[in-house]
mmCIF file of C-alpha atoms in Angstrom:
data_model
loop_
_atom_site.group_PDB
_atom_site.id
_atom_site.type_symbol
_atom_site.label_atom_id
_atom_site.label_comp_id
_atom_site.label_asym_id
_atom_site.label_seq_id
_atom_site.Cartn_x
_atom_site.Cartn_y
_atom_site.Cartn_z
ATOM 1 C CA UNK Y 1 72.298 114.253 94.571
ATOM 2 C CA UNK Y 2 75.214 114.011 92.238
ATOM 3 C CA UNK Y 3 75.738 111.955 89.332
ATOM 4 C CA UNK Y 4 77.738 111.501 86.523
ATOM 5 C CA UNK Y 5 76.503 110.211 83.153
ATOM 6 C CA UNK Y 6 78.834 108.514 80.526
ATOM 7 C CA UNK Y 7 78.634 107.181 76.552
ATOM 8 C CA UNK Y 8 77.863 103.396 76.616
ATOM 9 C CA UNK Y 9 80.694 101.613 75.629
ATOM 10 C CA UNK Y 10 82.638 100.378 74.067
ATOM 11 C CA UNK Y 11 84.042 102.594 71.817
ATOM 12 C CA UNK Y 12 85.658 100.744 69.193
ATOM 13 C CA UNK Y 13 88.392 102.989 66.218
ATOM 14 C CA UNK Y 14 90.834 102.530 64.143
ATOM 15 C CA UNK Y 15 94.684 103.863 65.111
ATOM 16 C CA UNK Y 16 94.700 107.686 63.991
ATOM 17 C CA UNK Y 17 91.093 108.105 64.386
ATOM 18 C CA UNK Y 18 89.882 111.124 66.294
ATOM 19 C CA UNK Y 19 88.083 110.409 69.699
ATOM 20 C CA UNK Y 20 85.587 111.890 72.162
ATOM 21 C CA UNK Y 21 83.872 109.802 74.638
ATOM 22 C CA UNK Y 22 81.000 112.299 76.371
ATOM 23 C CA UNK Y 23 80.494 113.432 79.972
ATOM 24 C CA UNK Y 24 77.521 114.976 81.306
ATOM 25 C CA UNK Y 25 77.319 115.450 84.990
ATOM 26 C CA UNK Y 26 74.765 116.907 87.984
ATOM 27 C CA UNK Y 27 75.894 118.481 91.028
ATOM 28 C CA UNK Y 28 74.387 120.719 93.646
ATOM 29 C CA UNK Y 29 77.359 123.002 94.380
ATOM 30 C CA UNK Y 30 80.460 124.051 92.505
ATOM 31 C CA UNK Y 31 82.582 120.518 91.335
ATOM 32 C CA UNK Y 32 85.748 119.766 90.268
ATOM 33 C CA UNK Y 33 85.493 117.336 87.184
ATOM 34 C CA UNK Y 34 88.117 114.477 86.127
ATOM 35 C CA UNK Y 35 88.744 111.784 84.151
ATOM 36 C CA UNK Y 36 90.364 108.287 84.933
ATOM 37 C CA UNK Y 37 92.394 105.577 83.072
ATOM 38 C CA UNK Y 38 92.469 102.420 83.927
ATOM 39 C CA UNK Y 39 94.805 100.289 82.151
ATOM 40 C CA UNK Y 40 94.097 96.205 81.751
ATOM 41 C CA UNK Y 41 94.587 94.845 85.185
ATOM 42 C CA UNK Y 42 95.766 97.946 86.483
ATOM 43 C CA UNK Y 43 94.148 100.014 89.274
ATOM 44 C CA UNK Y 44 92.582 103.735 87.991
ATOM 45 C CA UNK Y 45 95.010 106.641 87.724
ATOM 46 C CA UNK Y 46 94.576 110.095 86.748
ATOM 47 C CA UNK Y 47 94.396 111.227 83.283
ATOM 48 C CA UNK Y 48 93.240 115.086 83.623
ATOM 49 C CA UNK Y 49 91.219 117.416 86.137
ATOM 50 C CA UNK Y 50 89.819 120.767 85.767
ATOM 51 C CA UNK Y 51 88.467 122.908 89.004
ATOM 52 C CA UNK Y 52 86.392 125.637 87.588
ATOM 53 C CA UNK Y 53 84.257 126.130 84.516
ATOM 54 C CA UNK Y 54 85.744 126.926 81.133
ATOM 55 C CA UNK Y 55 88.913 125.163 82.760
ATOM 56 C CA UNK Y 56 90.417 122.924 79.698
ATOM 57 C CA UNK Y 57 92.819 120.036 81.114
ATOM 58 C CA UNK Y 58 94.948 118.512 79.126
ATOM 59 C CA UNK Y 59 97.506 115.275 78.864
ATOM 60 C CA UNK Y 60 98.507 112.633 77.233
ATOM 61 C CA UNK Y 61 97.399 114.328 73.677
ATOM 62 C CA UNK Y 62 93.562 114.135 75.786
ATOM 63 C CA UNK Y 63 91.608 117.042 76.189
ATOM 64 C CA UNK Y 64 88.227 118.199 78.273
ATOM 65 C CA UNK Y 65 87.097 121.356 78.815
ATOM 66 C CA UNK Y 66 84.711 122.240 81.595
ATOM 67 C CA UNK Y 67 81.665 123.052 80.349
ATOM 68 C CA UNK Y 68 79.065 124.575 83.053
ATOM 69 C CA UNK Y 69 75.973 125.575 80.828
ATOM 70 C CA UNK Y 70 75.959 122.206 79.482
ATOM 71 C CA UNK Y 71 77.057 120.293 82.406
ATOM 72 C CA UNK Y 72 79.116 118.490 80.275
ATOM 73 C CA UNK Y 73 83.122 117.794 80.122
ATOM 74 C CA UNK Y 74 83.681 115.624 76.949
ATOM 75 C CA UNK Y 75 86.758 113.919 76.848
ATOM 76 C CA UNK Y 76 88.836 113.966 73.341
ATOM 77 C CA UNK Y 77 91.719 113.083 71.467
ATOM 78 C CA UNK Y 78 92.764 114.082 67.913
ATOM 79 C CA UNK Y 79 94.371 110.636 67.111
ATOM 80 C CA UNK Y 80 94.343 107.817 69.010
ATOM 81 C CA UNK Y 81 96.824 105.213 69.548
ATOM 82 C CA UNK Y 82 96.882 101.184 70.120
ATOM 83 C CA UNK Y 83 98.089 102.106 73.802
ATOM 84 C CA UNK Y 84 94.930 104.324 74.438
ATOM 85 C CA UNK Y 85 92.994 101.118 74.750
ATOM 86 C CA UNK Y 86 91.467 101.097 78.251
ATOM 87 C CA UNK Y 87 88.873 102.164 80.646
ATOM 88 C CA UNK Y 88 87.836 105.922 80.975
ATOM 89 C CA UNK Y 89 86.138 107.205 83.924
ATOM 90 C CA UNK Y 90 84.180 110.787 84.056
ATOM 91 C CA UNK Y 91 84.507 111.752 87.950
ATOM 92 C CA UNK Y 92 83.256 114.649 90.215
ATOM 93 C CA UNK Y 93 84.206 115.839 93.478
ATOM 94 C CA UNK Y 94 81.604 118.616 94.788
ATOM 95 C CA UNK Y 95 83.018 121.614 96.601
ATOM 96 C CA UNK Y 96 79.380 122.602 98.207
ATOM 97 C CA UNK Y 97 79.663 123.876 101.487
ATOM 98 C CA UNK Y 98 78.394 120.875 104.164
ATOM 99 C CA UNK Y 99 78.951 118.608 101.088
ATOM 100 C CA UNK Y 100 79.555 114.817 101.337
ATOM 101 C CA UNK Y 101 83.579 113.737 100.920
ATOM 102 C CA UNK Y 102 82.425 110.848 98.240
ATOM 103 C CA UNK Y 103 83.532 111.543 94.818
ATOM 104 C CA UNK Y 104 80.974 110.469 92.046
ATOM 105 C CA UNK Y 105 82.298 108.534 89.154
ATOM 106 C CA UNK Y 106 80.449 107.364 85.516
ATOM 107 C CA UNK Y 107 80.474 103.735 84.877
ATOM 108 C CA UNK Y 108 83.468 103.647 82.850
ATOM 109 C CA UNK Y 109 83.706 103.877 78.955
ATOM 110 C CA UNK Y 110 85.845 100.768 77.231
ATOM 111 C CA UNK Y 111 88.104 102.269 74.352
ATOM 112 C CA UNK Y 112 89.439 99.345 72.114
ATOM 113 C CA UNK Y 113 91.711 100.799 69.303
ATOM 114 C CA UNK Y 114 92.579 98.643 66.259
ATOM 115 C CA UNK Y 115 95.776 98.776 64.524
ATOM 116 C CA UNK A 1 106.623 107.814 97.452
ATOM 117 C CA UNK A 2 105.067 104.025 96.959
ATOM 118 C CA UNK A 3 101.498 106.105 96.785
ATOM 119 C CA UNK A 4 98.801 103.388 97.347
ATOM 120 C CA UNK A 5 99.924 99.376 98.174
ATOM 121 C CA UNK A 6 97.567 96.378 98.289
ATOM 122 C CA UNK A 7 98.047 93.003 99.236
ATOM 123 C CA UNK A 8 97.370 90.321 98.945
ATOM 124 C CA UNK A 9 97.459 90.862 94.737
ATOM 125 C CA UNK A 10 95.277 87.738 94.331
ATOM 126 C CA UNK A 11 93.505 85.488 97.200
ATOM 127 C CA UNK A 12 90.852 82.693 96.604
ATOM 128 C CA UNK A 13 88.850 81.760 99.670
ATOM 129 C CA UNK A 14 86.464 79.248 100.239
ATOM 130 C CA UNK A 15 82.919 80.282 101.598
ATOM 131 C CA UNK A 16 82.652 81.270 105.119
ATOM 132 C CA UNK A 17 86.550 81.892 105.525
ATOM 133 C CA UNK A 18 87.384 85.389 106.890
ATOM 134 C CA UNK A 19 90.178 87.390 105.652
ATOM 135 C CA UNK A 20 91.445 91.245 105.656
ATOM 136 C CA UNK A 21 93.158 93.010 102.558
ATOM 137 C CA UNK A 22 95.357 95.129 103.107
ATOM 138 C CA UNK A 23 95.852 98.438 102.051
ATOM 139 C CA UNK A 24 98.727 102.031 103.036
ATOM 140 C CA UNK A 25 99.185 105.142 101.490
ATOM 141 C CA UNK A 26 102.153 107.346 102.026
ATOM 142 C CA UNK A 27 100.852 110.726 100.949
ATOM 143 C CA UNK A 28 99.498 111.348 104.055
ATOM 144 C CA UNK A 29 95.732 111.538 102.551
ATOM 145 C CA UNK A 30 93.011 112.365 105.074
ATOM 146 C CA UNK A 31 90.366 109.996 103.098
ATOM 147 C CA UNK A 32 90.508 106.534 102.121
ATOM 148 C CA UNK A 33 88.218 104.077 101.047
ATOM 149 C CA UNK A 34 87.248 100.942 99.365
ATOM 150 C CA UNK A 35 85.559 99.934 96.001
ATOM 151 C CA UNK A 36 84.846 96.826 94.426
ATOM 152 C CA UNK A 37 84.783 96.955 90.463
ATOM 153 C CA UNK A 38 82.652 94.028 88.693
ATOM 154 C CA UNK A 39 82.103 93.605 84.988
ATOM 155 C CA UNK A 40 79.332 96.287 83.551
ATOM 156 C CA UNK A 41 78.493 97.382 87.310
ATOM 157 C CA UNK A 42 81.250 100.319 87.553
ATOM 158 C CA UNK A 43 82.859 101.133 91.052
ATOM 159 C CA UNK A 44 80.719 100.123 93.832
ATOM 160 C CA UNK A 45 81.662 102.358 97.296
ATOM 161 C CA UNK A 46 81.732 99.804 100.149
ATOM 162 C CA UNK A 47 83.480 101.855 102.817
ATOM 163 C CA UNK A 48 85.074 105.401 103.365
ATOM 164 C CA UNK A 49 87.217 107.386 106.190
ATOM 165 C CA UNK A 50 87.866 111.109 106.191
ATOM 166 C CA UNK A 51 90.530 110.411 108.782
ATOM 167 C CA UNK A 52 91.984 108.220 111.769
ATOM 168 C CA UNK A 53 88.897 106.886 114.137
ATOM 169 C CA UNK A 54 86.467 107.663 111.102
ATOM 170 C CA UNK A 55 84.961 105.226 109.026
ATOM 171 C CA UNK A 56 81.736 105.379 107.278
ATOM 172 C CA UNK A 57 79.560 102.967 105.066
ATOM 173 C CA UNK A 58 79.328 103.374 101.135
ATOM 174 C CA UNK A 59 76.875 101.804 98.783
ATOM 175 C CA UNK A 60 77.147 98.378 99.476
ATOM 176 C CA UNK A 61 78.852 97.848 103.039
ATOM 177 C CA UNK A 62 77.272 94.751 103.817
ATOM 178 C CA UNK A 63 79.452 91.846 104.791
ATOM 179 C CA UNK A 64 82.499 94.253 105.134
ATOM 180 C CA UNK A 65 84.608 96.002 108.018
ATOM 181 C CA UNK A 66 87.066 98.724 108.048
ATOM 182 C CA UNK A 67 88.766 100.334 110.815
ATOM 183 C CA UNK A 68 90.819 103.320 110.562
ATOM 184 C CA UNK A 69 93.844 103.610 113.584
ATOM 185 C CA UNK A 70 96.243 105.450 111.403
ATOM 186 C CA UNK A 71 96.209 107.592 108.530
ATOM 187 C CA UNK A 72 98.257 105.277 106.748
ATOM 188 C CA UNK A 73 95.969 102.307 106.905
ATOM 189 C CA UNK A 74 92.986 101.207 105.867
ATOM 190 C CA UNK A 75 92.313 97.433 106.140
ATOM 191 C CA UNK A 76 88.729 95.906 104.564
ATOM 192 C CA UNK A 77 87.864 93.198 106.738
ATOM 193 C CA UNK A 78 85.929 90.312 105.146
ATOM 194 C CA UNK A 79 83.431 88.635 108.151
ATOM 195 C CA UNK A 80 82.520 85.270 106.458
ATOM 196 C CA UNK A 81 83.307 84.844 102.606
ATOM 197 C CA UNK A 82 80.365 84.222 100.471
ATOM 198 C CA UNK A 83 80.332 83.662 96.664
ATOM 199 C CA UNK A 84 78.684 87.359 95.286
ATOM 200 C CA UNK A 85 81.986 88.392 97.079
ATOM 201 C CA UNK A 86 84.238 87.287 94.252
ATOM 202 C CA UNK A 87 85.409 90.683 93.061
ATOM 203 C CA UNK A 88 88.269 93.045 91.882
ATOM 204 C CA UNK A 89 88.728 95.294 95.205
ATOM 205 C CA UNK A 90 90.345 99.022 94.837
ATOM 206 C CA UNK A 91 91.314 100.730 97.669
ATOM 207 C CA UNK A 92 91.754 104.776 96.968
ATOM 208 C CA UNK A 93 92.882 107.514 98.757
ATOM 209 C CA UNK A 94 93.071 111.227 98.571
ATOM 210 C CA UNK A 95 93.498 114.967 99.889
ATOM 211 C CA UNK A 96 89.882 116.612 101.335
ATOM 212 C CA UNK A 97 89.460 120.480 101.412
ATOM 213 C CA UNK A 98 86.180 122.460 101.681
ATOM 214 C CA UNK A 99 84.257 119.535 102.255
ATOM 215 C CA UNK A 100 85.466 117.410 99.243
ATOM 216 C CA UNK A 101 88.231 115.318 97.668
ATOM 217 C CA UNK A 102 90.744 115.960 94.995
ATOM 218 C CA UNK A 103 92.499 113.116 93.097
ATOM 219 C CA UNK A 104 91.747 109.739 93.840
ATOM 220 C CA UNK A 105 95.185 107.756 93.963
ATOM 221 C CA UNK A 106 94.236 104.183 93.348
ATOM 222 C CA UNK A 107 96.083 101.151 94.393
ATOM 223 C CA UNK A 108 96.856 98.320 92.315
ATOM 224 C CA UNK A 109 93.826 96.703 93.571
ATOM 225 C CA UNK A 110 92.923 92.746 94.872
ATOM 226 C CA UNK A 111 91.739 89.916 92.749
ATOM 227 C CA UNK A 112 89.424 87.861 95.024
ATOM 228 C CA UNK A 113 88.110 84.650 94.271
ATOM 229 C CA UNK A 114 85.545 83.065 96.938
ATOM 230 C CA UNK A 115 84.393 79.456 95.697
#
């Protein structure tokens, strides 16, 4: 089956500091990959998506590029910010033909950023 | 757009009380479903629908009812309130094509209290 496999948290950094919190998925067809913010007290929303490998989304100042030989799709930012400090979700959504609707998602990495 | 609504916002129940939360999306999404998010346990799937009149079980369905008339709406039906039901509760929805999902749009989500 699928799964998705995230960096224990939580990540703790100074404002300015440079972050990447790792991904590492399995799938059995052809995925899209995403990541999610989730905000204190705030439901999960969209940060970024990429559909095929070598794909590189970007917002926000965050980065992830899809990696397929390494399974991987590390998310990164070159300085972080106060307001960065949230949940982060690695997600997949397989495209396999006969595949099961369910999107997988990681167990969420905390980000705490200190001023 | 509104995207994804919840209510109630918060709800505290006593054990053995029944009660539904409530959740629409406007984006006419053919899948919807239902997660319930508890400290160091991640999303937990309880119930899905890939469209009107289709509703399947999750990960941890027990204790839980959905029903799915429109596309709209997607109402989580709790039978008889226990305790290990005290939750945050997300409901999501989202386009399918080829057998998967794209972006999940998340609601708000419920803060549920069951003493």
């Amino acid at each position: 089956g699928n799964s998705v496999t995230q960096m224990e948290g939580p990540v703790t950094l100074s404002e300015e500091a440079f972050l990447t919190i790792n991904c590492t998925y399995t799938a059995t067809g052809y995925p899209s990959l995403f990541w999610y913010v989730q905000y204190p007290g705030e439901g999960l929303q969209l940060l970024l998506k990429a559909t095929k490998a070598d794909d590189k989304g970007s917002n926000k100042g965050f980065e992830a590029t899809y990696r397929k030989e390494t399974t991987s799709f590390h998310l990164e930012k070159g300085s972080v910010q106060v307001s960065d400090s949230a949940v982060y979700f690695c997600a997949l959504s397989d495209k396999k033909t006969g595949g099961s609707y369910i999107p997988t998602f990681g167990r969420g990495t905390s980000l705490i950023v200190h001023p | 757009n509104a995207g994804v609504t919840q209510t109630p916002k918060f709800q505290v129940l006593k054990t053995g009380q029944s009660m539904t939360l409530q959740c629409a999306q406007d984006m006419n999404h053919e899948y919807m479903s239902w997660y319930r998010q508890d400290p160091g346990m991640g999303l937990r799937l309880i119930h899905y629908s890939v469209g009107a009149g289709i509703t399947d079980q999750g990960e941890v369905p027990n204790g839980y009812n959905v029903s799915r008339s429109t596309t709209e709406d997607f109402p989580l039906r709790l039978l008889s309130a226990a305790p290990s039901q005290t939750s945050v509760y997300f409901c999501a929805s989202g386009r399918t094509s080829g057998g998967s999902t794209d972006t999940q749009y998340f609601g708000p989500g419920t803060r549920l209290t069951v003493l």
